[in-house]
Amino acid sequence: MSIEPFSIAIPQEILDDLHERLARTRWPDEAEHAGWNYGTNLGYLKELVDYWQHSYDWCDQEAKLNRFAQFRADVDGTRIHFIHVRGKGPNPTPLLLIHGWPDSFYRFHKVIPLLTDPASFGGNPEDAFDVIVPSLPGFGFSDRPHFPGGMKSLRSAELLSQLMTGVLGYQHYIVSGGDVGGRVTRLLALTHPDQVSGMHLTDIGFPREITFPPDVPNPSPSEGRFLGSVGMWFFQEGAYAALQSTKPQTISYALSDSPVGLAGWIVEKFRAWSDCDSEIEKSYSKDELLTNIMIYWVTGTISSSARLYLEDAFQSAPQLSVGQYIEVPASVATFPKDLTYPPRELGERFLRVARWTEMPRGGHFAALEEPELYAKDVQEFGKTLKQ
């Protein structure tokens, strides 16, 4: 398993092609006074694309990302891209941070300095972490598996286990994730409890994983209310998941050919799943939204990332860690505007909950939206594991 330094360097012809496509956008119409009720708002997307075309500076964002030490390693035939920043403290704890969809490794760029060098932000150097932030297979600058099963979360968990132990030489580590990253986190803890000393989650599972296929016997009133809300969530928000779990290739043609189409597909989720009171730029700047979109665009990974949904859809409950009790100590930080806001007693049915924090604000992309809250919670969990 070889490892090599890596820097992001997107050829100019890809950027030129992007700007030509933006200039040739064929815009749809929109129902009067639609707002965001029909999907991504036309007026806002035109504003964002105008900024993308005339003001956004990818080269500047690329340079900022390249300030982090990045690498690619060949792990069982798949090249995995990852950031690896050593902690500035007497005994940093290894910490693996795993993103989901439709975000990327960029989700964690704000928390890396908070976690690796807490003394610079008024913290204790003894709380420092060695931080490892991979791009999941099929995302960003990692390889895009084309063989059946290459995108499933169980395989990602195994590759990241090998990355942490076989490539980087860590015997034990904490792992944190949300969304798909939360699923991979749980699978790592389930399949490699000898490696994972603790897992930090920003959700206890995607709604489908909680309610299907296992039943929840004798639910409490709060569990019943939560489980009843999951069906409504899917009715209102789940069309993308239904499509990507059944026919991901069909939508991939449009998203791979049109940068505006890709932006519309992703931005709507960032707005809906964040604590922004319907004003998306209360939570993220245009630069932040576009940099995440650009990582999909310049790497051509929207199609492979969508395939993960279909490949996981055909996994059995054990292969998704659903319904199985995980013995590794778990810390759960729930954010009020996340996709779901489960009660603690539901999490305790299948997690060894050592810490449960109900955050005052924030949503699905917590490390990007509320980096201080997220980093502090991870640090507090790390302290409990050292006791």
mmCIF file of C-alpha atoms in Angstrom:
data_model
loop_
_atom_site.group_PDB
_atom_site.id
_atom_site.type_symbol
_atom_site.label_atom_id
_atom_site.label_comp_id
_atom_site.label_asym_id
_atom_site.label_seq_id
_atom_site.Cartn_x
_atom_site.Cartn_y
_atom_site.Cartn_z
ATOM 1 C CA MET A 1 0.000 0.000 0.000
ATOM 2 C CA SER A 2 1.940 2.986 -1.325
ATOM 3 C CA ILE A 3 1.446 6.593 -0.237
ATOM 4 C CA GLU A 4 2.368 9.774 -2.081
ATOM 5 C CA PRO A 5 1.968 13.517 -1.456
ATOM 6 C CA PHE A 6 -0.879 15.128 -3.358
ATOM 7 C CA SER A 7 -1.796 18.679 -4.345
ATOM 8 C CA ILE A 8 -4.940 19.776 -6.138
ATOM 9 C CA ALA A 9 -4.081 21.163 -9.570
ATOM 10 C CA ILE A 10 -7.040 21.438 -11.938
ATOM 11 C CA PRO A 11 -6.018 22.018 -15.572
ATOM 12 C CA GLN A 12 -7.019 25.377 -17.019
ATOM 13 C CA GLU A 13 -8.917 23.738 -19.875
ATOM 14 C CA ILE A 14 -11.381 22.245 -17.370
ATOM 15 C CA LEU A 15 -11.983 25.688 -15.861
ATOM 16 C CA ASP A 16 -12.337 27.264 -19.320
ATOM 17 C CA ASP A 17 -14.864 24.606 -20.307
ATOM 18 C CA LEU A 18 -16.811 25.284 -17.102
ATOM 19 C CA HIS A 19 -17.079 29.002 -17.852
ATOM 20 C CA GLU A 20 -18.225 28.312 -21.395
ATOM 21 C CA ARG A 21 -20.940 26.007 -20.096
ATOM 22 C CA LEU A 22 -22.062 28.580 -17.532
ATOM 23 C CA ALA A 23 -22.307 31.208 -20.259
ATOM 24 C CA ARG A 24 -24.466 28.909 -22.427
ATOM 25 C CA THR A 25 -26.920 27.955 -19.688
ATOM 26 C CA ARG A 26 -30.430 27.323 -20.943
ATOM 27 C CA TRP A 27 -32.606 28.388 -18.046
ATOM 28 C CA PRO A 28 -36.016 26.843 -17.327
ATOM 29 C CA ASP A 29 -39.107 28.815 -16.469
ATOM 30 C CA GLU A 30 -40.625 28.851 -13.006
ATOM 31 C CA ALA A 31 -44.117 29.078 -11.537
ATOM 32 C CA GLU A 32 -45.042 32.531 -10.284
ATOM 33 C CA HIS A 33 -44.196 33.180 -6.632
ATOM 34 C CA ALA A 34 -42.780 29.645 -6.370
ATOM 35 C CA GLY A 35 -40.001 30.507 -3.961
ATOM 36 C CA TRP A 36 -38.308 27.220 -3.097
ATOM 37 C CA ASN A 37 -41.553 25.239 -2.967
ATOM 38 C CA TYR A 38 -40.945 23.551 -6.318
ATOM 39 C CA GLY A 39 -37.214 23.003 -5.743
ATOM 40 C CA THR A 40 -34.185 25.238 -6.192
ATOM 41 C CA ASN A 41 -35.320 28.822 -6.640
ATOM 42 C CA LEU A 42 -34.585 30.231 -10.108
ATOM 43 C CA GLY A 43 -33.709 33.729 -8.923
ATOM 44 C CA TYR A 44 -31.233 32.525 -6.321
ATOM 45 C CA LEU A 45 -29.590 30.061 -8.681
ATOM 46 C CA LYS A 46 -29.149 32.773 -11.323
ATOM 47 C CA GLU A 47 -27.524 34.974 -8.664
ATOM 48 C CA LEU A 48 -25.197 32.154 -7.601
ATOM 49 C CA VAL A 49 -24.246 31.285 -11.179
ATOM 50 C CA ASP A 50 -23.551 34.920 -12.013
ATOM 51 C CA TYR A 51 -21.161 35.020 -9.064
ATOM 52 C CA TRP A 52 -19.655 31.677 -10.150
ATOM 53 C CA GLN A 53 -19.024 32.977 -13.650
ATOM 54 C CA HIS A 54 -17.725 36.464 -12.869
ATOM 55 C CA SER A 55 -16.416 36.593 -9.282
ATOM 56 C CA TYR A 56 -15.666 33.155 -7.884
ATOM 57 C CA ASP A 57 -11.958 32.282 -7.865
ATOM 58 C CA TRP A 58 -11.301 28.546 -7.914
ATOM 59 C CA CYS A 59 -7.550 29.042 -7.987
ATOM 60 C CA ASP A 60 -7.734 30.921 -4.691
ATOM 61 C CA GLN A 61 -9.852 28.164 -3.131
ATOM 62 C CA GLU A 62 -7.519 25.524 -4.539
ATOM 63 C CA ALA A 63 -4.541 27.265 -2.929
ATOM 64 C CA LYS A 64 -6.339 27.385 0.439
ATOM 65 C CA LEU A 65 -7.080 23.657 0.279
ATOM 66 C CA ASN A 66 -3.483 22.925 -0.666
ATOM 67 C CA ARG A 67 -2.322 24.459 2.622
ATOM 68 C CA PHE A 68 -3.431 21.189 4.201
ATOM 69 C CA ALA A 69 -1.052 18.245 3.892
ATOM 70 C CA GLN A 70 -2.741 15.936 1.397
ATOM 71 C CA PHE A 71 -1.893 12.471 0.167
ATOM 72 C CA ARG A 72 -3.133 9.612 -1.935
ATOM 73 C CA ALA A 73 -2.590 6.000 -0.953
ATOM 74 C CA ASP A 74 -3.204 2.813 -2.883
ATOM 75 C CA VAL A 75 -5.419 0.757 -0.590
ATOM 76 C CA ASP A 76 -6.384 -2.653 -1.941
ATOM 77 C CA GLY A 77 -6.266 -1.344 -5.506
ATOM 78 C CA THR A 78 -8.176 1.890 -4.826
ATOM 79 C CA ARG A 79 -6.401 5.218 -4.516
ATOM 80 C CA ILE A 80 -7.767 7.064 -1.496
ATOM 81 C CA HIS A 81 -7.262 10.823 -1.202
ATOM 82 C CA PHE A 82 -6.939 12.206 2.306
ATOM 83 C CA ILE A 83 -5.807 15.141 4.386
ATOM 84 C CA HIS A 84 -3.461 14.245 7.250
ATOM 85 C CA VAL A 85 -2.550 16.986 9.706
ATOM 86 C CA ARG A 86 -0.546 16.141 12.815
ATOM 87 C CA GLY A 87 -1.742 17.505 16.134
ATOM 88 C CA LYS A 88 0.265 20.069 18.065
ATOM 89 C CA GLY A 89 0.246 18.578 21.521
ATOM 90 C CA PRO A 90 2.079 16.090 23.732
ATOM 91 C CA ASN A 91 0.053 13.040 22.698
ATOM 92 C CA PRO A 92 -2.448 13.702 19.875
ATOM 93 C CA THR A 93 -5.284 11.232 19.444
ATOM 94 C CA PRO A 94 -5.858 9.944 15.886
ATOM 95 C CA LEU A 95 -9.220 11.174 14.581
ATOM 96 C CA LEU A 96 -10.804 10.032 11.313
ATOM 97 C CA LEU A 97 -13.478 12.412 9.929
ATOM 98 C CA ILE A 98 -15.830 11.017 7.272
ATOM 99 C CA HIS A 99 -18.073 13.142 5.033
ATOM 100 C CA GLY A 100 -21.363 12.244 3.381
ATOM 101 C CA TRP A 101 -23.431 13.349 0.355
ATOM 102 C CA PRO A 102 -23.760 15.910 -1.211
ATOM 103 C CA ASP A 103 -20.821 17.327 0.686
ATOM 104 C CA SER A 104 -17.167 16.253 0.498
ATOM 105 C CA PHE A 105 -13.940 16.327 2.468
ATOM 106 C CA TYR A 106 -14.425 20.108 2.334
ATOM 107 C CA ARG A 107 -17.075 19.690 5.085
ATOM 108 C CA PHE A 108 -14.253 19.570 7.650
ATOM 109 C CA HIS A 109 -11.849 22.268 6.482
ATOM 110 C CA LYS A 110 -12.896 24.716 9.232
ATOM 111 C CA VAL A 111 -12.490 22.253 12.105
ATOM 112 C CA ILE A 112 -9.051 20.889 11.180
ATOM 113 C CA PRO A 113 -7.131 23.759 12.843
ATOM 114 C CA LEU A 114 -9.488 23.731 15.838
ATOM 115 C CA LEU A 115 -8.838 20.041 16.409
ATOM 116 C CA THR A 116 -5.131 19.838 15.571
ATOM 117 C CA ASP A 117 -4.002 23.006 17.373
ATOM 118 C CA PRO A 118 -6.517 23.795 20.138
ATOM 119 C CA ALA A 119 -3.980 25.946 22.009
ATOM 120 C CA SER A 120 -4.122 28.495 19.186
ATOM 121 C CA PHE A 121 -7.818 28.982 19.966
ATOM 122 C CA GLY A 122 -7.533 29.164 23.734
ATOM 123 C CA GLY A 123 -7.776 25.411 24.296
ATOM 124 C CA ASN A 124 -5.585 22.790 25.888
ATOM 125 C CA PRO A 125 -2.787 21.241 23.769
ATOM 126 C CA GLU A 126 -3.511 17.926 25.495
ATOM 127 C CA ASP A 127 -6.801 17.860 23.561
ATOM 128 C CA ALA A 128 -5.062 17.902 20.167
ATOM 129 C CA PHE A 129 -5.824 15.326 17.495
ATOM 130 C CA ASP A 130 -4.009 13.937 14.498
ATOM 131 C CA VAL A 131 -6.752 14.599 11.941
ATOM 132 C CA ILE A 132 -7.309 12.412 8.892
ATOM 133 C CA VAL A 133 -9.992 13.499 6.407
ATOM 134 C CA PRO A 134 -10.448 11.134 3.449
ATOM 135 C CA SER A 135 -12.500 11.476 0.318
ATOM 136 C CA LEU A 136 -14.699 8.397 0.267
ATOM 137 C CA PRO A 137 -14.186 6.125 -2.758
ATOM 138 C CA GLY A 138 -16.066 7.648 -5.682
ATOM 139 C CA PHE A 139 -15.954 11.143 -4.177
ATOM 140 C CA GLY A 140 -13.574 14.001 -4.857
ATOM 141 C CA PHE A 141 -9.992 13.027 -5.543
ATOM 142 C CA SER A 142 -10.308 9.354 -4.587
ATOM 143 C CA ASP A 143 -10.707 6.726 -7.290
ATOM 144 C CA ARG A 144 -14.132 6.069 -8.793
ATOM 145 C CA PRO A 145 -14.806 2.314 -8.508
ATOM 146 C CA HIS A 146 -16.602 0.976 -11.568
ATOM 147 C CA PHE A 147 -17.106 -2.629 -10.491
ATOM 148 C CA PRO A 148 -20.380 -3.691 -8.849
ATOM 149 C CA GLY A 149 -20.164 -3.184 -5.098
ATOM 150 C CA GLY A 150 -17.252 -0.794 -5.346
ATOM 151 C CA MET A 151 -19.223 2.115 -3.901
ATOM 152 C CA LYS A 152 -20.998 0.399 -1.008
ATOM 153 C CA SER A 153 -20.393 1.733 2.488
ATOM 154 C CA LEU A 154 -19.175 -1.607 3.822
ATOM 155 C CA ARG A 155 -16.285 -1.576 1.352
ATOM 156 C CA SER A 156 -15.487 2.052 2.218
ATOM 157 C CA ALA A 157 -15.291 1.084 5.884
ATOM 158 C CA GLU A 158 -12.858 -1.698 5.100
ATOM 159 C CA LEU A 159 -10.655 0.548 2.948
ATOM 160 C CA LEU A 160 -10.546 3.232 5.637
ATOM 161 C CA SER A 161 -9.658 0.622 8.244
ATOM 162 C CA GLN A 162 -6.711 -0.398 6.094
ATOM 163 C CA LEU A 163 -5.779 3.249 5.539
ATOM 164 C CA MET A 164 -5.661 3.978 9.257
ATOM 165 C CA THR A 165 -3.804 0.845 10.320
ATOM 166 C CA GLY A 166 -1.891 -0.519 7.334
ATOM 167 C CA VAL A 167 -0.950 2.797 5.706
ATOM 168 C CA LEU A 168 -0.759 5.282 8.575
ATOM 169 C CA GLY A 169 0.149 2.829 11.309
ATOM 170 C CA TYR A 170 -2.426 3.791 13.925
ATOM 171 C CA GLN A 171 -3.484 0.945 16.207
ATOM 172 C CA HIS A 172 -6.444 2.809 17.717
ATOM 173 C CA TYR A 173 -8.396 5.882 16.643
ATOM 174 C CA ILE A 174 -11.641 7.803 17.063
ATOM 175 C CA VAL A 175 -13.915 8.110 14.041
ATOM 176 C CA SER A 176 -16.565 10.776 13.430
ATOM 177 C CA GLY A 177 -19.105 11.092 10.662
ATOM 178 C CA GLY A 178 -22.577 12.088 9.576
ATOM 179 C CA ASP A 179 -24.907 11.107 6.742
ATOM 180 C CA VAL A 180 -23.161 8.421 4.653
ATOM 181 C CA GLY A 181 -20.105 9.146 6.775
ATOM 182 C CA GLY A 182 -22.109 8.193 9.852
ATOM 183 C CA ARG A 183 -23.015 4.875 8.262
ATOM 184 C CA VAL A 184 -19.360 4.193 7.450
ATOM 185 C CA THR A 185 -18.447 5.237 11.006
ATOM 186 C CA ARG A 186 -20.884 2.724 12.496
ATOM 187 C CA LEU A 187 -19.670 -0.008 10.153
ATOM 188 C CA LEU A 188 -16.067 0.656 11.152
ATOM 189 C CA ALA A 189 -16.992 0.386 14.830
ATOM 190 C CA LEU A 190 -19.033 -2.743 14.204
ATOM 191 C CA THR A 191 -16.463 -4.596 12.123
ATOM 192 C CA HIS A 192 -13.270 -3.326 13.754
ATOM 193 C CA PRO A 193 -13.989 -2.701 17.451
ATOM 194 C CA ASP A 194 -10.368 -3.583 18.186
ATOM 195 C CA GLN A 195 -9.308 -0.459 16.242
ATOM 196 C CA VAL A 196 -12.058 2.075 16.948
ATOM 197 C CA SER A 197 -11.797 3.419 20.490
ATOM 198 C CA GLY A 198 -14.835 5.654 20.095
ATOM 199 C CA MET A 199 -17.253 6.946 17.487
ATOM 200 C CA HIS A 200 -18.722 10.429 17.258
ATOM 201 C CA LEU A 201 -21.945 10.794 15.280
ATOM 202 C CA THR A 202 -24.001 13.779 14.195
ATOM 203 C CA ASP A 203 -26.926 11.480 13.434
ATOM 204 C CA ILE A 204 -27.814 7.944 14.478
ATOM 205 C CA GLY A 205 -28.602 6.846 10.964
ATOM 206 C CA PHE A 206 -30.281 7.967 7.809
ATOM 207 C CA PRO A 207 -34.084 7.675 8.194
ATOM 208 C CA ARG A 208 -34.305 4.570 6.017
ATOM 209 C CA GLU A 209 -31.717 2.831 8.181
ATOM 210 C CA ILE A 210 -33.686 3.512 11.365
ATOM 211 C CA THR A 211 -37.099 2.363 10.189
ATOM 212 C CA PHE A 212 -36.359 -0.237 7.508
ATOM 213 C CA PRO A 213 -35.987 -3.154 7.709
ATOM 214 C CA PRO A 214 -36.054 -3.527 11.521
ATOM 215 C CA ASP A 215 -39.043 -2.664 13.654
ATOM 216 C CA VAL A 216 -38.788 -0.746 16.906
ATOM 217 C CA PRO A 217 -40.715 -2.809 19.461
ATOM 218 C CA ASN A 218 -42.738 -0.959 22.066
ATOM 219 C CA PRO A 219 -41.654 2.540 21.066
ATOM 220 C CA SER A 220 -41.834 5.268 23.677
ATOM 221 C CA PRO A 221 -44.029 8.294 22.918
ATOM 222 C CA SER A 222 -41.005 10.303 21.762
ATOM 223 C CA GLU A 223 -39.776 7.410 19.633
ATOM 224 C CA GLY A 224 -43.229 7.005 18.134
ATOM 225 C CA ARG A 225 -43.428 10.679 17.221
ATOM 226 C CA PHE A 226 -39.980 10.551 15.672
ATOM 227 C CA LEU A 227 -40.620 7.386 13.679
ATOM 228 C CA GLY A 228 -43.902 8.796 12.446
ATOM 229 C CA SER A 229 -42.132 11.892 11.193
ATOM 230 C CA VAL A 230 -39.696 9.900 9.072
ATOM 231 C CA GLY A 231 -42.330 9.021 6.475
ATOM 232 C CA MET A 232 -43.287 12.674 6.141
ATOM 233 C CA TRP A 233 -39.618 13.577 5.740
ATOM 234 C CA PHE A 234 -39.288 11.163 2.821
ATOM 235 C CA PHE A 235 -42.475 12.508 1.258
ATOM 236 C CA GLN A 236 -41.134 16.070 1.417
ATOM 237 C CA GLU A 237 -37.379 15.605 0.955
ATOM 238 C CA GLY A 238 -36.608 12.097 -0.237
ATOM 239 C CA ALA A 239 -37.100 12.240 -4.015
ATOM 240 C CA TYR A 240 -33.348 12.511 -4.629
ATOM 241 C CA ALA A 241 -32.698 9.405 -2.484
ATOM 242 C CA ALA A 242 -35.415 7.385 -4.229
ATOM 243 C CA LEU A 243 -33.950 8.263 -7.626
ATOM 244 C CA GLN A 244 -30.323 7.648 -6.663
ATOM 245 C CA SER A 245 -31.277 4.364 -4.977
ATOM 246 C CA THR A 246 -32.978 3.060 -8.119
ATOM 247 C CA LYS A 247 -31.759 4.778 -11.310
ATOM 248 C CA PRO A 248 -28.662 6.856 -10.475
ATOM 249 C CA GLN A 249 -27.261 6.660 -13.988
ATOM 250 C CA THR A 250 -30.275 8.449 -15.438
ATOM 251 C CA ILE A 251 -29.772 11.657 -13.458
ATOM 252 C CA SER A 252 -25.985 11.456 -13.869
ATOM 253 C CA TYR A 253 -26.126 12.535 -17.539
ATOM 254 C CA ALA A 254 -27.699 15.863 -16.684
ATOM 255 C CA LEU A 255 -25.580 16.508 -13.580
ATOM 256 C CA SER A 256 -22.318 15.604 -15.325
ATOM 257 C CA ASP A 257 -23.078 17.760 -18.378
ATOM 258 C CA SER A 258 -24.538 20.883 -16.780
ATOM 259 C CA PRO A 259 -22.741 22.713 -13.963
ATOM 260 C CA VAL A 260 -25.938 24.687 -13.302
ATOM 261 C CA GLY A 261 -27.887 21.444 -13.046
ATOM 262 C CA LEU A 262 -25.320 20.122 -10.579
ATOM 263 C CA ALA A 263 -25.511 23.314 -8.527
ATOM 264 C CA GLY A 264 -29.304 23.166 -8.428
ATOM 265 C CA TRP A 265 -29.225 19.533 -7.300
ATOM 266 C CA ILE A 266 -26.794 20.238 -4.432
ATOM 267 C CA VAL A 267 -27.699 23.744 -3.259
ATOM 268 C CA GLU A 268 -31.302 22.818 -2.550
ATOM 269 C CA LYS A 269 -30.107 20.220 -0.021
ATOM 270 C CA PHE A 270 -27.751 22.639 1.716
ATOM 271 C CA ARG A 271 -30.618 25.083 2.162
ATOM 272 C CA ALA A 272 -33.182 22.517 3.288
ATOM 273 C CA TRP A 273 -30.914 20.740 5.769
ATOM 274 C CA SER A 274 -29.303 23.749 7.471
ATOM 275 C CA ASP A 275 -30.220 26.177 10.218
ATOM 276 C CA CYS A 276 -30.528 29.173 7.918
ATOM 277 C CA ASP A 277 -34.192 30.229 8.295
ATOM 278 C CA SER A 278 -34.610 29.683 4.532
ATOM 279 C CA GLU A 279 -31.783 32.147 3.759
ATOM 280 C CA ILE A 280 -28.986 29.824 2.718
ATOM 281 C CA GLU A 281 -26.247 32.429 2.978
ATOM 282 C CA LYS A 282 -26.900 32.817 6.691
ATOM 283 C CA SER A 283 -25.154 29.454 6.969
ATOM 284 C CA TYR A 284 -22.742 29.373 4.001
ATOM 285 C CA SER A 285 -21.076 31.896 1.770
ATOM 286 C CA LYS A 286 -21.277 31.629 -1.994
ATOM 287 C CA ASP A 287 -17.607 30.646 -2.013
ATOM 288 C CA GLU A 288 -18.290 27.763 0.362
ATOM 289 C CA LEU A 289 -21.269 26.504 -1.626
ATOM 290 C CA LEU A 290 -19.395 26.708 -4.900
ATOM 291 C CA THR A 291 -16.182 25.124 -3.647
ATOM 292 C CA ASN A 292 -18.103 22.055 -2.539
ATOM 293 C CA ILE A 293 -19.881 21.952 -5.911
ATOM 294 C CA MET A 294 -16.588 22.432 -7.726
ATOM 295 C CA ILE A 295 -15.072 19.379 -6.036
ATOM 296 C CA TYR A 296 -17.788 17.284 -7.683
ATOM 297 C CA TRP A 297 -17.506 19.111 -11.010
ATOM 298 C CA VAL A 298 -13.743 19.077 -11.552
ATOM 299 C CA THR A 299 -13.435 15.434 -10.505
ATOM 300 C CA GLY A 300 -16.503 14.196 -12.377
ATOM 301 C CA THR A 301 -17.690 12.242 -9.330
ATOM 302 C CA ILE A 302 -21.375 13.091 -9.114
ATOM 303 C CA SER A 303 -22.265 9.881 -10.972
ATOM 304 C CA SER A 304 -20.145 7.593 -8.808
ATOM 305 C CA SER A 305 -21.335 9.281 -5.615
ATOM 306 C CA ALA A 306 -24.944 8.687 -6.648
ATOM 307 C CA ARG A 307 -24.210 4.999 -7.311
ATOM 308 C CA LEU A 308 -23.482 4.533 -3.619
ATOM 309 C CA TYR A 309 -27.200 4.919 -2.898
ATOM 310 C CA LEU A 310 -28.168 2.054 -5.189
ATOM 311 C CA GLU A 311 -25.384 -0.239 -3.990
ATOM 312 C CA ASP A 312 -26.241 0.359 -0.332
ATOM 313 C CA ALA A 313 -29.947 -0.098 -1.094
ATOM 314 C CA PHE A 314 -29.280 -3.760 -1.901
ATOM 315 C CA GLN A 315 -27.351 -4.414 1.303
ATOM 316 C CA SER A 316 -28.902 -6.438 4.094
ATOM 317 C CA ALA A 317 -29.516 -4.948 7.524
ATOM 318 C CA PRO A 318 -26.276 -6.346 9.023
ATOM 319 C CA GLN A 319 -24.322 -4.955 6.083
ATOM 320 C CA LEU A 320 -25.656 -1.488 6.942
ATOM 321 C CA SER A 321 -25.142 -1.933 10.709
ATOM 322 C CA VAL A 322 -28.921 -1.581 11.106
ATOM 323 C CA GLY A 323 -30.461 -3.074 14.205
ATOM 324 C CA GLN A 324 -27.173 -4.368 15.587
ATOM 325 C CA TYR A 325 -25.895 -3.199 18.934
ATOM 326 C CA ILE A 326 -22.449 -1.604 18.632
ATOM 327 C CA GLU A 327 -20.275 -1.953 21.719
ATOM 328 C CA VAL A 328 -17.825 0.833 20.886
ATOM 329 C CA PRO A 329 -18.521 3.941 23.041
ATOM 330 C CA ALA A 330 -20.577 6.463 21.081
ATOM 331 C CA SER A 331 -21.003 10.215 21.351
ATOM 332 C CA VAL A 332 -24.021 11.654 19.538
ATOM 333 C CA ALA A 333 -24.388 15.361 18.776
ATOM 334 C CA THR A 334 -27.840 16.165 17.418
ATOM 335 C CA PHE A 335 -28.383 19.467 15.631
ATOM 336 C CA PRO A 336 -31.940 20.859 15.538
ATOM 337 C CA LYS A 337 -32.150 21.477 11.777
ATOM 338 C CA ASP A 338 -30.625 18.173 10.716
ATOM 339 C CA LEU A 339 -32.646 15.816 8.534
ATOM 340 C CA THR A 340 -33.992 14.123 11.649
ATOM 341 C CA TYR A 341 -33.806 14.902 15.359
ATOM 342 C CA PRO A 342 -34.078 11.569 17.188
ATOM 343 C CA PRO A 343 -34.619 11.010 20.922
ATOM 344 C CA ARG A 344 -31.804 9.538 22.982
ATOM 345 C CA GLU A 345 -33.724 6.396 23.888
ATOM 346 C CA LEU A 346 -33.880 5.391 20.235
ATOM 347 C CA GLY A 347 -30.115 5.740 19.872
ATOM 348 C CA GLU A 348 -29.569 3.698 23.018
ATOM 349 C CA ARG A 349 -31.356 0.751 21.429
ATOM 350 C CA PHE A 350 -28.334 0.041 19.227
ATOM 351 C CA LEU A 351 -25.535 2.322 20.430
ATOM 352 C CA ARG A 352 -23.487 2.299 23.637
ATOM 353 C CA VAL A 353 -24.179 5.970 24.254
ATOM 354 C CA ALA A 354 -21.492 7.559 26.402
ATOM 355 C CA ARG A 355 -22.438 11.126 25.553
ATOM 356 C CA TRP A 356 -25.542 12.726 23.998
ATOM 357 C CA THR A 357 -25.550 16.435 23.200
ATOM 358 C CA GLU A 358 -28.533 18.402 21.915
ATOM 359 C CA MET A 359 -27.013 21.384 20.168
ATOM 360 C CA PRO A 360 -28.627 24.842 20.317
ATOM 361 C CA ARG A 361 -28.331 25.454 16.580
ATOM 362 C CA GLY A 362 -27.000 23.954 13.388
ATOM 363 C CA GLY A 363 -28.007 21.383 10.818
ATOM 364 C CA HIS A 364 -26.853 18.469 8.726
ATOM 365 C CA PHE A 365 -23.430 19.804 7.692
ATOM 366 C CA ALA A 366 -22.495 20.692 11.247
ATOM 367 C CA ALA A 367 -18.713 20.835 10.882
ATOM 368 C CA LEU A 368 -19.092 23.376 8.081
ATOM 369 C CA GLU A 369 -22.020 25.337 9.502
ATOM 370 C CA GLU A 370 -21.107 25.346 13.219
ATOM 371 C CA PRO A 371 -17.420 24.385 13.385
ATOM 372 C CA GLU A 372 -16.820 25.581 16.955
ATOM 373 C CA LEU A 373 -19.763 23.625 18.365
ATOM 374 C CA TYR A 374 -18.744 20.532 16.450
ATOM 375 C CA ALA A 375 -15.044 20.697 17.360
ATOM 376 C CA LYS A 376 -15.774 21.317 21.044
ATOM 377 C CA ASP A 377 -18.066 18.312 21.201
ATOM 378 C CA VAL A 378 -15.452 16.059 19.611
ATOM 379 C CA GLN A 379 -12.845 17.335 22.070
ATOM 380 C CA GLU A 380 -15.099 16.688 25.058
ATOM 381 C CA PHE A 381 -15.743 13.148 23.850
ATOM 382 C CA GLY A 382 -12.019 12.596 23.401
ATOM 383 C CA LYS A 383 -11.446 13.610 27.022
ATOM 384 C CA THR A 384 -13.929 10.999 28.270
ATOM 385 C CA LEU A 385 -12.083 8.258 26.397
ATOM 386 C CA LYS A 386 -8.815 9.177 28.105
ATOM 387 C CA GLN A 387 -10.287 8.914 31.593
#
